[in-house]
mmCIF file of C-alpha atoms in Angstrom:
data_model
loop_
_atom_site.group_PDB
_atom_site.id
_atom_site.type_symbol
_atom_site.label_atom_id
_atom_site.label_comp_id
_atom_site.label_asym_id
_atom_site.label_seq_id
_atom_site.Cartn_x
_atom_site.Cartn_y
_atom_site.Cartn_z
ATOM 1 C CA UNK A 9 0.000 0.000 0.000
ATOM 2 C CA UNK A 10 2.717 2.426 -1.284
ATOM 3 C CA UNK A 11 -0.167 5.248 -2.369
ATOM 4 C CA UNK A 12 -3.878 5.726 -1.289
ATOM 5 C CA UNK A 13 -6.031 3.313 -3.675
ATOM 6 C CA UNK A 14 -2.865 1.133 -4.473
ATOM 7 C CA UNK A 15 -2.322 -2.809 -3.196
ATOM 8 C CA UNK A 16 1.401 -2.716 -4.496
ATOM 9 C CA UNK A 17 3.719 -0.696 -6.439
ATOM 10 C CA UNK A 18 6.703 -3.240 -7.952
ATOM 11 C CA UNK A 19 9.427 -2.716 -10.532
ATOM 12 C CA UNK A 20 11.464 -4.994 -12.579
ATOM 13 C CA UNK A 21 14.865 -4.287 -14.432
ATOM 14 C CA UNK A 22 16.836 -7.173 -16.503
ATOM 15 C CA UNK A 23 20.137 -7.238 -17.992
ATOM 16 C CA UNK A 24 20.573 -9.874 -20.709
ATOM 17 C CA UNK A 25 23.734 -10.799 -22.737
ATOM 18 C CA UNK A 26 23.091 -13.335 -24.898
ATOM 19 C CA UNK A 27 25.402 -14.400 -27.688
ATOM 20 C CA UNK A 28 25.722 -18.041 -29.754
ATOM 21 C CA UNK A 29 27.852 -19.287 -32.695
ATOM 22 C CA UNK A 30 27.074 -21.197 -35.750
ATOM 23 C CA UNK A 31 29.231 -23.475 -36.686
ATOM 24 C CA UNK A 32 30.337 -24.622 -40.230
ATOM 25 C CA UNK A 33 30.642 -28.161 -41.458
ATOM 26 C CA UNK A 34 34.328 -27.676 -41.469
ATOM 27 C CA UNK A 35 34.592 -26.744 -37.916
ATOM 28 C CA UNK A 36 34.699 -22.869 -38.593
ATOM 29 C CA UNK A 37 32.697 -20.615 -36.976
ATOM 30 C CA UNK A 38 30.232 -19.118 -39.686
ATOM 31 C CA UNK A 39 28.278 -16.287 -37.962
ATOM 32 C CA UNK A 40 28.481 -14.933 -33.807
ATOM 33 C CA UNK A 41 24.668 -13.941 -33.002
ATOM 34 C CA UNK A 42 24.619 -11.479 -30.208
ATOM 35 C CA UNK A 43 21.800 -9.758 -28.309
ATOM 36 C CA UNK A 44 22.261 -7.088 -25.909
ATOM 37 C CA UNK A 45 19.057 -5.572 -24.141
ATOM 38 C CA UNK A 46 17.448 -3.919 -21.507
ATOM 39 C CA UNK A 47 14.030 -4.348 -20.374
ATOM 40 C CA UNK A 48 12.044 -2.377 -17.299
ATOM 41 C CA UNK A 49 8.783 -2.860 -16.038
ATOM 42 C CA UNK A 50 6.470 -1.253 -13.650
ATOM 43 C CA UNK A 51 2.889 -2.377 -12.557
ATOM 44 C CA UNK A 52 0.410 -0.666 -10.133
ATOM 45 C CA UNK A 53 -2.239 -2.927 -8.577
ATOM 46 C CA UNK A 54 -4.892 -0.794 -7.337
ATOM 47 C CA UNK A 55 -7.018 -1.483 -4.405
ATOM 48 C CA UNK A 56 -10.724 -3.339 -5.321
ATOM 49 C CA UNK A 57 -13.248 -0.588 -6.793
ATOM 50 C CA UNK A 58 -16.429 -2.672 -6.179
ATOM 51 C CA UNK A 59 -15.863 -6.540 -7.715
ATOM 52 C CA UNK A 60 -13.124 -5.079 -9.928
ATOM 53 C CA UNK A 61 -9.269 -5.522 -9.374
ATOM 54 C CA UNK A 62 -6.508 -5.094 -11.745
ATOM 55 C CA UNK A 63 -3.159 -3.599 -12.619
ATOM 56 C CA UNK A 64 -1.880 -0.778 -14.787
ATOM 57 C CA UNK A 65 1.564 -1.375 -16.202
ATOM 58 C CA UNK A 66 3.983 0.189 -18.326
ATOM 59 C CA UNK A 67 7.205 -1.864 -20.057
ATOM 60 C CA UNK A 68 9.996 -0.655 -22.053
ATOM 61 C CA UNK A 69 12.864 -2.421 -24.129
ATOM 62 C CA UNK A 70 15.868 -1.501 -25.252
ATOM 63 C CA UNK A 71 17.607 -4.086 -27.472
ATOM 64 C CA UNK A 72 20.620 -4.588 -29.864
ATOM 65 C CA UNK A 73 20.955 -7.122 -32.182
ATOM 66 C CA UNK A 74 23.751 -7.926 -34.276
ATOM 67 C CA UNK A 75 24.804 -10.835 -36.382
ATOM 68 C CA UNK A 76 28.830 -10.787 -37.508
ATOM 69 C CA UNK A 77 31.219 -12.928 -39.702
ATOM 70 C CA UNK A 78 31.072 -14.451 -43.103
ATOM 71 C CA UNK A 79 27.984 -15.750 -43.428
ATOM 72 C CA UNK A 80 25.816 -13.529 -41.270
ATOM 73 C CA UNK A 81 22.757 -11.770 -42.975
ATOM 74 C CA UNK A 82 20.706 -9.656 -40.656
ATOM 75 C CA UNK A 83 22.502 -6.064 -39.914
ATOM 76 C CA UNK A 84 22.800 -4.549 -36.682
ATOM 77 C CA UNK A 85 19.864 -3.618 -35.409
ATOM 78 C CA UNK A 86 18.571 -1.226 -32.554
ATOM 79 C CA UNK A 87 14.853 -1.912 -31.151
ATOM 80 C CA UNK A 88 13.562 0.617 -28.623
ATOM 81 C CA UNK A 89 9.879 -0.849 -27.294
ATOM 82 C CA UNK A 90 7.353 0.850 -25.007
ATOM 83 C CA UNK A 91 4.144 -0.815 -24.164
ATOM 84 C CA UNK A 92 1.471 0.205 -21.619
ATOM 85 C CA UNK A 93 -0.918 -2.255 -20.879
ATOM 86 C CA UNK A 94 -4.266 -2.597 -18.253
ATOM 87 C CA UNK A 95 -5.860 -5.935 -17.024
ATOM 88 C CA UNK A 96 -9.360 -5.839 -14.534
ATOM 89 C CA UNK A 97 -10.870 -8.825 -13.532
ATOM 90 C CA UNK A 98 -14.364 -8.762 -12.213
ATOM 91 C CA UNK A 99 -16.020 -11.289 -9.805
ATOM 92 C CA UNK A 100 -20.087 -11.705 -9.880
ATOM 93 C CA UNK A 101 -21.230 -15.203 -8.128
ATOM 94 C CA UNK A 102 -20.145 -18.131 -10.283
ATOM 95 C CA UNK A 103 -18.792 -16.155 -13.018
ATOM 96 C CA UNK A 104 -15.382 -14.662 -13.341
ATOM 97 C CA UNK A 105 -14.972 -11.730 -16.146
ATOM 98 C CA UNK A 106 -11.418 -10.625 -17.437
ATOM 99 C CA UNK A 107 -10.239 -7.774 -19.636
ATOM 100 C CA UNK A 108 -6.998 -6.392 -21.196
ATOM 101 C CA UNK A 109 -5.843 -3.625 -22.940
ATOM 102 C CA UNK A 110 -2.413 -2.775 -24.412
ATOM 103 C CA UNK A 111 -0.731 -0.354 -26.420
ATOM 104 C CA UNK A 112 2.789 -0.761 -27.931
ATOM 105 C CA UNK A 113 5.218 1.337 -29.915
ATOM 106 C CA UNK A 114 8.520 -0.550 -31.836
ATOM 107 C CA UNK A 115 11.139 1.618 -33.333
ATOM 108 C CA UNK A 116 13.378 -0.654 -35.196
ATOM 109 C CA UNK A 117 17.202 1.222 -36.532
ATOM 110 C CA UNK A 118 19.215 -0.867 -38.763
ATOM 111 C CA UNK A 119 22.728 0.014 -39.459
ATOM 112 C CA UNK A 120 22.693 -0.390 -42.912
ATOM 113 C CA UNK A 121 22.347 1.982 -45.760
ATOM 114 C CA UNK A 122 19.969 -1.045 -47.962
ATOM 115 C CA UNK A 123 17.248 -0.670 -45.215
ATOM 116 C CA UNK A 124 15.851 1.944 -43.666
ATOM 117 C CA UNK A 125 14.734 2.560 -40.158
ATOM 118 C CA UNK A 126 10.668 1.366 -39.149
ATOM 119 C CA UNK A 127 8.433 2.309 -36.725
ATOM 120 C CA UNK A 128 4.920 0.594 -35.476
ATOM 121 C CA UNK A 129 1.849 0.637 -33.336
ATOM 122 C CA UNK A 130 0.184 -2.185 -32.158
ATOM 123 C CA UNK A 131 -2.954 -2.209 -30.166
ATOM 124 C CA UNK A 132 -4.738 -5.785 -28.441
ATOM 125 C CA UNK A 133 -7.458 -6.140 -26.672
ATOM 126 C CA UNK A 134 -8.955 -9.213 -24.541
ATOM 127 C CA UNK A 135 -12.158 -10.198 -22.430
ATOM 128 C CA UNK A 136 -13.002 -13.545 -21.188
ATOM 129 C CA UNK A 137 -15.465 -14.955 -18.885
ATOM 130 C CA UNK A 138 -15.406 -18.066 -16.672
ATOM 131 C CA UNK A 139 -18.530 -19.513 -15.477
ATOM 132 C CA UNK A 140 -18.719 -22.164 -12.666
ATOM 133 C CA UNK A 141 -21.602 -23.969 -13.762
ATOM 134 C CA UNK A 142 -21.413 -26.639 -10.774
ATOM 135 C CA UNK A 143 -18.372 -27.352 -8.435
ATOM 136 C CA UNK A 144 -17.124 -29.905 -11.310
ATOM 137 C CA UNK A 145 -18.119 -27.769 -14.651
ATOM 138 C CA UNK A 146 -16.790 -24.490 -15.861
ATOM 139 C CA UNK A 147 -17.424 -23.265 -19.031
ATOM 140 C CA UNK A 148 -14.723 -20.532 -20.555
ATOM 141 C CA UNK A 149 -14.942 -18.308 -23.360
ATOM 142 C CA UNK A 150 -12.022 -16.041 -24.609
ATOM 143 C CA UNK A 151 -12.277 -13.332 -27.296
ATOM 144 C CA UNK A 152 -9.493 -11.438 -28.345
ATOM 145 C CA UNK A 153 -7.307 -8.747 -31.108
ATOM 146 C CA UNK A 154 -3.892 -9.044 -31.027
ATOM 147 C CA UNK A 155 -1.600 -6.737 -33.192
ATOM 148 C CA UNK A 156 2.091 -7.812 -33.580
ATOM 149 C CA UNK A 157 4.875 -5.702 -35.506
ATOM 150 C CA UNK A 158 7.376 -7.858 -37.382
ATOM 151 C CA UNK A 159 10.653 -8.691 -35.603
ATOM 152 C CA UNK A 160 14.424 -7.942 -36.499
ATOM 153 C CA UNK A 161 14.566 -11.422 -39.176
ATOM 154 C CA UNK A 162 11.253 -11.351 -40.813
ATOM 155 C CA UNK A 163 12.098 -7.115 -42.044
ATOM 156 C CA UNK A 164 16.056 -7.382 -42.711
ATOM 157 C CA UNK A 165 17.414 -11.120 -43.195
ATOM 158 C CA UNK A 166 19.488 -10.529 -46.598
ATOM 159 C CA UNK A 167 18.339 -6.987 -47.271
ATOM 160 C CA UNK A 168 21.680 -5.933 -47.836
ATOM 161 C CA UNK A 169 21.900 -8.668 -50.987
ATOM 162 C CA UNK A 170 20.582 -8.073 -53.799
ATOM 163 C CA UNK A 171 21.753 -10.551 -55.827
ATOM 164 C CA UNK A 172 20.868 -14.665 -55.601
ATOM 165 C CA UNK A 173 25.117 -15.483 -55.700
ATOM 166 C CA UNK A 174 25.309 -13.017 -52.669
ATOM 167 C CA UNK A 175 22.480 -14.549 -50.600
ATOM 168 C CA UNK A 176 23.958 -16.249 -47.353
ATOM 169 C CA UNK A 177 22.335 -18.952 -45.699
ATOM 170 C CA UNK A 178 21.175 -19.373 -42.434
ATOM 171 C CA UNK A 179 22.825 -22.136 -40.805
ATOM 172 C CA UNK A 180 20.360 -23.136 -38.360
ATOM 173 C CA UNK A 181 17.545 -23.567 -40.722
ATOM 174 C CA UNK A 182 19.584 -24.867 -43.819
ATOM 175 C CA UNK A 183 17.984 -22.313 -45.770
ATOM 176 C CA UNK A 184 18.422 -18.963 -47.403
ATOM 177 C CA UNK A 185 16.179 -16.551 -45.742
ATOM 178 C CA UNK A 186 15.005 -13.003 -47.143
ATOM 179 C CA UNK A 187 13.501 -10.716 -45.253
ATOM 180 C CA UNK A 188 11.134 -7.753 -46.262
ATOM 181 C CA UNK A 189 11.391 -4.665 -44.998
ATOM 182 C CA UNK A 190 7.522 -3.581 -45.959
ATOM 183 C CA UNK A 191 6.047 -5.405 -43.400
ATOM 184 C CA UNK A 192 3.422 -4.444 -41.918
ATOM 185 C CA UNK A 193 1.646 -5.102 -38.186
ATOM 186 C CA UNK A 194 -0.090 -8.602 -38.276
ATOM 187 C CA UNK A 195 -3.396 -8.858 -36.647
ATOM 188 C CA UNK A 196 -5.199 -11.662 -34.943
ATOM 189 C CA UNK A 197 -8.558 -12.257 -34.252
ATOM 190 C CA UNK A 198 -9.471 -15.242 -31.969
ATOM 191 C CA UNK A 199 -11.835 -17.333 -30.366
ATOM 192 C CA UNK A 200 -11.507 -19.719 -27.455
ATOM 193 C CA UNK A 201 -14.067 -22.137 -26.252
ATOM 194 C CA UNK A 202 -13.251 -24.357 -23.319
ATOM 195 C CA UNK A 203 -15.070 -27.399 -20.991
ATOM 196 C CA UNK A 204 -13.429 -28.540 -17.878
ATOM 197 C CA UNK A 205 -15.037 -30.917 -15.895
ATOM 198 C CA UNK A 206 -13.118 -31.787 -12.242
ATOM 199 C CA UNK A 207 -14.338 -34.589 -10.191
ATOM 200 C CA UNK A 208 -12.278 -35.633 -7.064
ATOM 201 C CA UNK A 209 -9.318 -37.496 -8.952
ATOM 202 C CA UNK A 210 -10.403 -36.959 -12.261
ATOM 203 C CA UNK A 211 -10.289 -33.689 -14.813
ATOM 204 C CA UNK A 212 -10.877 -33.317 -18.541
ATOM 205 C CA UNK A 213 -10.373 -30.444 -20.444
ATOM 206 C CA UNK A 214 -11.505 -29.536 -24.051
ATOM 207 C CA UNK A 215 -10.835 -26.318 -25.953
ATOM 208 C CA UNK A 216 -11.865 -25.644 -29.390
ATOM 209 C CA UNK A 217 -10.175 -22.469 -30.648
ATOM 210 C CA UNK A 218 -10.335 -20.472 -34.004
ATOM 211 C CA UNK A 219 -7.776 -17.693 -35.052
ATOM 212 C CA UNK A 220 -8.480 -15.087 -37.879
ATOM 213 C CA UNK A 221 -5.179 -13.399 -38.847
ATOM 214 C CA UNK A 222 -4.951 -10.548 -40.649
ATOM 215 C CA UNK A 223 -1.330 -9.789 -42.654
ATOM 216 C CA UNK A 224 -0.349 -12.347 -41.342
ATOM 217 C CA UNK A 225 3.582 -12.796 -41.437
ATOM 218 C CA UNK A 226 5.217 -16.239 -42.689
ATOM 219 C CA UNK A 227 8.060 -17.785 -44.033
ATOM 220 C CA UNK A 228 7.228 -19.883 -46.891
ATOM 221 C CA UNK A 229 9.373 -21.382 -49.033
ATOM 222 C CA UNK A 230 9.903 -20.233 -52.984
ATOM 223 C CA UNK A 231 9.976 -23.277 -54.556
ATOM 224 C CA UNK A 232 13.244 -22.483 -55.828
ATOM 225 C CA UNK A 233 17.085 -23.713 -55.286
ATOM 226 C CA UNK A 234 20.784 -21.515 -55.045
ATOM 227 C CA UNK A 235 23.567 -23.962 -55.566
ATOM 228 C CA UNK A 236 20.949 -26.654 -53.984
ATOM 229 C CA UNK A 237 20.029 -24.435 -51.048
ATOM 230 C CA UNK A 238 16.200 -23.375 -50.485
ATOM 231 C CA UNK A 239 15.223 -20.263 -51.131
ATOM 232 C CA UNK A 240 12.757 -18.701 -48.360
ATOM 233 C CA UNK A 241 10.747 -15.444 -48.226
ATOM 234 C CA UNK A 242 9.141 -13.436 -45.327
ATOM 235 C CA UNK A 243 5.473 -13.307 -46.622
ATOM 236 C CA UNK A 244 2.290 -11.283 -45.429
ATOM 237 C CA UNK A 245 -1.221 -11.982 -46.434
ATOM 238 C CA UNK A 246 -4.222 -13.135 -44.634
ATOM 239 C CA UNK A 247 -4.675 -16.403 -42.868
ATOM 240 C CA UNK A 248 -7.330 -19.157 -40.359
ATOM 241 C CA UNK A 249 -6.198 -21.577 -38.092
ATOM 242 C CA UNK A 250 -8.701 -23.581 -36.128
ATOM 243 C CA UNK A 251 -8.302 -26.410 -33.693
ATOM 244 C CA UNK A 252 -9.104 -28.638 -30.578
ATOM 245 C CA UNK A 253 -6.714 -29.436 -27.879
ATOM 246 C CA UNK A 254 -7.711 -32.377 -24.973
ATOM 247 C CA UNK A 255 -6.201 -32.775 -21.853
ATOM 248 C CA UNK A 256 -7.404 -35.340 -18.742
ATOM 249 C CA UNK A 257 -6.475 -37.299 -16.264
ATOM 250 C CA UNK A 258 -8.359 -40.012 -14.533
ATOM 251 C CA UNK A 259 -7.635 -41.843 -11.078
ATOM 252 C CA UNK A 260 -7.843 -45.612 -11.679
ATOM 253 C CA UNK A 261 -7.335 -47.570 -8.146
ATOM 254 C CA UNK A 262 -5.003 -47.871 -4.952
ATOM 255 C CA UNK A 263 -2.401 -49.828 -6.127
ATOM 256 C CA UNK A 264 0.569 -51.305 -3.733
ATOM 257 C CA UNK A 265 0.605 -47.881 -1.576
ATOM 258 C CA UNK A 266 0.450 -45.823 -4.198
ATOM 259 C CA UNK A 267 -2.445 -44.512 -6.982
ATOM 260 C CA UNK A 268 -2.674 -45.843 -10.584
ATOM 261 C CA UNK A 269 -3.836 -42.679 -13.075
ATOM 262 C CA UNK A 270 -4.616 -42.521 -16.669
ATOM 263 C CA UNK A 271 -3.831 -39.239 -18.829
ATOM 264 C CA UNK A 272 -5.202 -38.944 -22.471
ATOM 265 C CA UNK A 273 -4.427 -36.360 -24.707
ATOM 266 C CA UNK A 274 -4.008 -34.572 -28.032
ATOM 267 C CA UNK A 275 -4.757 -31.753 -30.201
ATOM 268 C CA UNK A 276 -5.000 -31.147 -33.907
ATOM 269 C CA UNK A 277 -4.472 -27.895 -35.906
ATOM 270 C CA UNK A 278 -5.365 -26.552 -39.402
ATOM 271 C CA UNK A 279 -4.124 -23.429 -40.767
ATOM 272 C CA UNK A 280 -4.718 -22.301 -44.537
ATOM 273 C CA UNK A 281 -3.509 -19.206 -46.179
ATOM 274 C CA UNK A 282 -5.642 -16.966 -48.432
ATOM 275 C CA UNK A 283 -4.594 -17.752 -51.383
ATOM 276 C CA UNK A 284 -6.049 -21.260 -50.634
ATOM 277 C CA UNK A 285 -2.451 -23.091 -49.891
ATOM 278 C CA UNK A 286 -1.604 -24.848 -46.719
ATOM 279 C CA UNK A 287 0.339 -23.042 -44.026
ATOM 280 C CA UNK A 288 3.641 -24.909 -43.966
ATOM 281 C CA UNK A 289 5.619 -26.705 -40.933
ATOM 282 C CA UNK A 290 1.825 -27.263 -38.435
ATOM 283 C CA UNK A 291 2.084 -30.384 -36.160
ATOM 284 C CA UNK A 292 -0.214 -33.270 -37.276
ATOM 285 C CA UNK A 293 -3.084 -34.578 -35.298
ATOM 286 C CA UNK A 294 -1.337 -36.062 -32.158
ATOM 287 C CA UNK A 295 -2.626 -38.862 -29.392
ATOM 288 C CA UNK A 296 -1.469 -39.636 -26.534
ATOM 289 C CA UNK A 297 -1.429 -41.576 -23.326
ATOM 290 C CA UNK A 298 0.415 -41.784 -19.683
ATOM 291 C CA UNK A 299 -0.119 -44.372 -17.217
ATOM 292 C CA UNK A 300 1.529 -43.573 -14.382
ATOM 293 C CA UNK A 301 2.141 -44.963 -10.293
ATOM 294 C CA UNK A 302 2.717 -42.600 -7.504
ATOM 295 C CA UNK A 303 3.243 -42.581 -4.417
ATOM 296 C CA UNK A 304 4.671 -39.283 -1.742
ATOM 297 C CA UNK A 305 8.150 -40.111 -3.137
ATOM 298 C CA UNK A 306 7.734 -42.375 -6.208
ATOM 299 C CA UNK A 307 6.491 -42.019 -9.510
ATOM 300 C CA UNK A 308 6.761 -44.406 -12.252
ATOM 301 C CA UNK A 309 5.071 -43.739 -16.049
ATOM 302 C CA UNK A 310 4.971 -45.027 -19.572
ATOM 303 C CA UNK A 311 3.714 -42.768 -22.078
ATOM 304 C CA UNK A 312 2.821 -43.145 -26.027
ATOM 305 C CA UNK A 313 2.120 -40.729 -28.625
ATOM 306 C CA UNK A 314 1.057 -41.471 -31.714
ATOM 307 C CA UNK A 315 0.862 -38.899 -34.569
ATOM 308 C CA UNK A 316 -0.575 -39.154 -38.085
ATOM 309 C CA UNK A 317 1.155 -38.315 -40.914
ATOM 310 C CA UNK A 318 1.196 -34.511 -42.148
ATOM 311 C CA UNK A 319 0.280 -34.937 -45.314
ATOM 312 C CA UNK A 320 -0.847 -30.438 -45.608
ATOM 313 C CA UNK A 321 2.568 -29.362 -45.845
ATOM 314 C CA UNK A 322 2.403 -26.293 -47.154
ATOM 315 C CA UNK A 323 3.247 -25.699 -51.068
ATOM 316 C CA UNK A 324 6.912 -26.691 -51.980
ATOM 317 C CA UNK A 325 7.447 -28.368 -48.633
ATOM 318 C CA UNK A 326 7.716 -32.040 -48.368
ATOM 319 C CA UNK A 327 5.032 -34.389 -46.675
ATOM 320 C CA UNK A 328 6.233 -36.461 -43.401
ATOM 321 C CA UNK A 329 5.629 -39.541 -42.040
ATOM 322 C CA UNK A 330 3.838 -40.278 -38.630
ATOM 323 C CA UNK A 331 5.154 -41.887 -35.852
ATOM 324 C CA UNK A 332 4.664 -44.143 -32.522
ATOM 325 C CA UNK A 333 6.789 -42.996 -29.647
ATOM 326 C CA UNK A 334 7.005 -44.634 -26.232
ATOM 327 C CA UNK A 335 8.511 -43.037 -23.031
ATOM 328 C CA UNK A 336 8.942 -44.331 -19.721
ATOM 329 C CA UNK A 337 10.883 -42.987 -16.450
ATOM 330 C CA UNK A 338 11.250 -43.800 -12.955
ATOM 331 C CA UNK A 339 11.815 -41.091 -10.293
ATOM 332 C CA UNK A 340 12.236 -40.694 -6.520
ATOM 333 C CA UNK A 341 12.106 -37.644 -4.935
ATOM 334 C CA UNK A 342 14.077 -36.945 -1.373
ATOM 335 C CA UNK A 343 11.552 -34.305 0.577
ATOM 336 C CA UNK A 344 13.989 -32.176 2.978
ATOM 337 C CA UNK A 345 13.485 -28.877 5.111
ATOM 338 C CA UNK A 346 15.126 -26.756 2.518
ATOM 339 C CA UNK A 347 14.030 -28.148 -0.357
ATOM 340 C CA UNK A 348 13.287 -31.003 -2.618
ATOM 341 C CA UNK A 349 15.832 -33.622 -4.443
ATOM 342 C CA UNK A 350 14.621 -35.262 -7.677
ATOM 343 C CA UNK A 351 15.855 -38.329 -8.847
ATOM 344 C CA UNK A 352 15.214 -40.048 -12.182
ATOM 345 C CA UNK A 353 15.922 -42.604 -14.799
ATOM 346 C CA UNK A 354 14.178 -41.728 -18.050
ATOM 347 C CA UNK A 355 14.272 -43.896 -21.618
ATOM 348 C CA UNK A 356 13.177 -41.981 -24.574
ATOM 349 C CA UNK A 357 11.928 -43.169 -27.270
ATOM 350 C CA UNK A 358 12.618 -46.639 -26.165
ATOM 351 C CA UNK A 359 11.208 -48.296 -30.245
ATOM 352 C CA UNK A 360 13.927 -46.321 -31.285
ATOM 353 C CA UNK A 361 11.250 -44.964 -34.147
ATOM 354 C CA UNK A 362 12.574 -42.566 -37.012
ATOM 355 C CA UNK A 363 10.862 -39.243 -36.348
ATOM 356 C CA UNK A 364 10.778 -36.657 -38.470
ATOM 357 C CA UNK A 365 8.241 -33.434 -36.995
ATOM 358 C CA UNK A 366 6.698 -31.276 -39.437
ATOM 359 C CA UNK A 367 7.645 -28.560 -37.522
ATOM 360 C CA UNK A 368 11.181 -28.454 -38.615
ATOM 361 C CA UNK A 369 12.886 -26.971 -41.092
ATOM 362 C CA UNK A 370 15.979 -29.683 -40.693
ATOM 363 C CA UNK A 371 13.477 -32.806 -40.793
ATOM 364 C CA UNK A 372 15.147 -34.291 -44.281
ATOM 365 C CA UNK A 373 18.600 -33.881 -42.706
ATOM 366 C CA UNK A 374 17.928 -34.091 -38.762
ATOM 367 C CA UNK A 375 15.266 -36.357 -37.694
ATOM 368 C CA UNK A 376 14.672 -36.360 -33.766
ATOM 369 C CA UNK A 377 16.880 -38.173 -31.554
ATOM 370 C CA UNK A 378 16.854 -42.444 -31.627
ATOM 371 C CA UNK A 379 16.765 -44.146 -28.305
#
């Protein structure tokens, strides 16, 4: 209670220093990534004005990004951020109502005389509302707009190149990427329906969701080749996605001092691009399962998922095959005064099955680890 009508008054600052190299097939480092930045953030939670309660916040970033050696590709780039946002939540009963508003403003400053320097607003805005039908059913819907302005990659990547023989590739995708500096913001509109039922030991969750994007900002691939490599271009036009994601967990019986559960799972996504094609590199429909035995201090599971093959790859990407893959641990965990110690033996993908996700851009040359 720093100020009449105010819970709490907090402040964050963080320092981060990140760097990493890529290296080249011959051992040599190709490009040093490095990302400097600053980021400060203050939120005011204000006392309860009748059912409501919420926080006003304001957050600023100060960034620099810079890519350097032979085969790097994005400039050096400055990115100044300020972003004030407000979130109330309202209580009524059985029914829990949420809202959100936030503004933010990007200034993005390449050093580089082949691009020039951008600036964007974005503005979101949320609501959602909870209702606790019984003790064991809730029903949730979520509506929201979400702006976005395009980051450092998707505006610059190979802007200073004009020419295909001058185009460097980006190691960690195997891919030659170009960026395109008239971006615009991307804008999502989306829906979120959700059914949780909770019954002593049990749960299941459902949510159905559908997202309406507006400019929406991908990398999709060209169709064509340099010397063999892909060719890859930062894209904006208008795009759906819809989907359903399941979650539960059931409590089977007391087994041997400890309790026998049951988790099912899975989710499945579509997302397809206005001019009718596929959006590239979406997960498949996945299934899953994860019997498990606990007790206080142990826990032993098994777990399968099985996912069908992705056979909407996007245009000039490459279908992949689905998969089976089985899991299983065994963990014990030491409970002490100050603090917990967790001990476990885990086998991964114990078939030792060949998977390759959709989701990668290195699936043809890196499939996922074997047992």
């Amino acid at each position: 209670e720093p100020f009449a009508g105010l819970e709490v008054f907090r402040g964050f600052l963080t320092y981060t220093d990140y760097e990493h190299a890529e290296i080249e097939g011959d051992g040599e480092v190709g490009t040093v990534y490095e990302n400097e930045s600053w980021e400060g953030r203050l939120e005011m939670v204000h006392q309860p004005i009748g059912n409501f309660h919420g926080v006003l916040g304001l957050q600023a970033v100060d960034s620099e990004f810079s890519a350097e050696g032979e085969e790097a590709f994005i400039p050096l780039t400055e990115r100044e951020g300020l972003g004030v946002f407000l979130l109330e939540d309202y209580h009524a009963d059985n029914w829990l109502f949420e809202f959100g508003l936030r503004y933010d403003r990007d200034e993005l400053s390449p050093d580089s005389v082949a691009a020039s320097d951008e600036s964007f607003n974005a503005f979101s805005v949320s609501g959602s509302a909870l209702w606790d039908v019984t003790s064991e059913w809730q029903l949730g819907l979520a509506l929201s707009s979400a702006e976005r302005a395009p980051a450092t990659e998707e505006l610059y990547s190979n802007v200073e190149n004009d020419h295909p023989e001058e185009w460097v590739v980006h190691a960690a995708t195997g891919a030659i990427e170009l960026g395109n500096p008239d971006l615009d913001v991307e804008t999502s509109n989306n829906v979120d329906f959700s059914v949780d039922w909770r019954s002593d030991s049990h749960h299941v969750a459902v949510t159905v969701f559908y997202n309406d994007f507006q400019d929406y900002i991908g990398l999709l691939s060209t169709g064509e080749e340099v010397d063999e490599v892909p060719v890859y271009v930062y894209n904006q036009q208008d795009a759906e996605f819809y989907g359903v994601e399941v979650d539960s967990e059931f409590g089977l019986t007391e087994f041997a001092g400890g309790e026998l559960r049951l988790g099912i799972y899975g989710d499945s996504v579509t997302g397809e691009l206005d001019s009718g094609a596929d959006v590239p590199r979406l997960p498949p429909l996945r299934v899953g399962g994860r019997l498990s035995w606990q007790t206080d201090a142990w826990q032993v599971w098994g777990s399968v998922l099985d996912a069908d093959d992705q056979d909407k790859p996007g245009e000039n990407e490459e279908a992949t095959e689905g998969y089976t893959r089985w899991d299983a641990a065994v963990e014990y965990r030491f409970a002490g005064n100050n603090g917990d110690l967790l001990t476990f033996l885990k086998f991964k993908n114990i078939s030792d099955e060949e998977i390759r996700l959709s989701t990668s851009f290195l699936r043809d040359v890196a499939p996922e680890a074997g047992r």
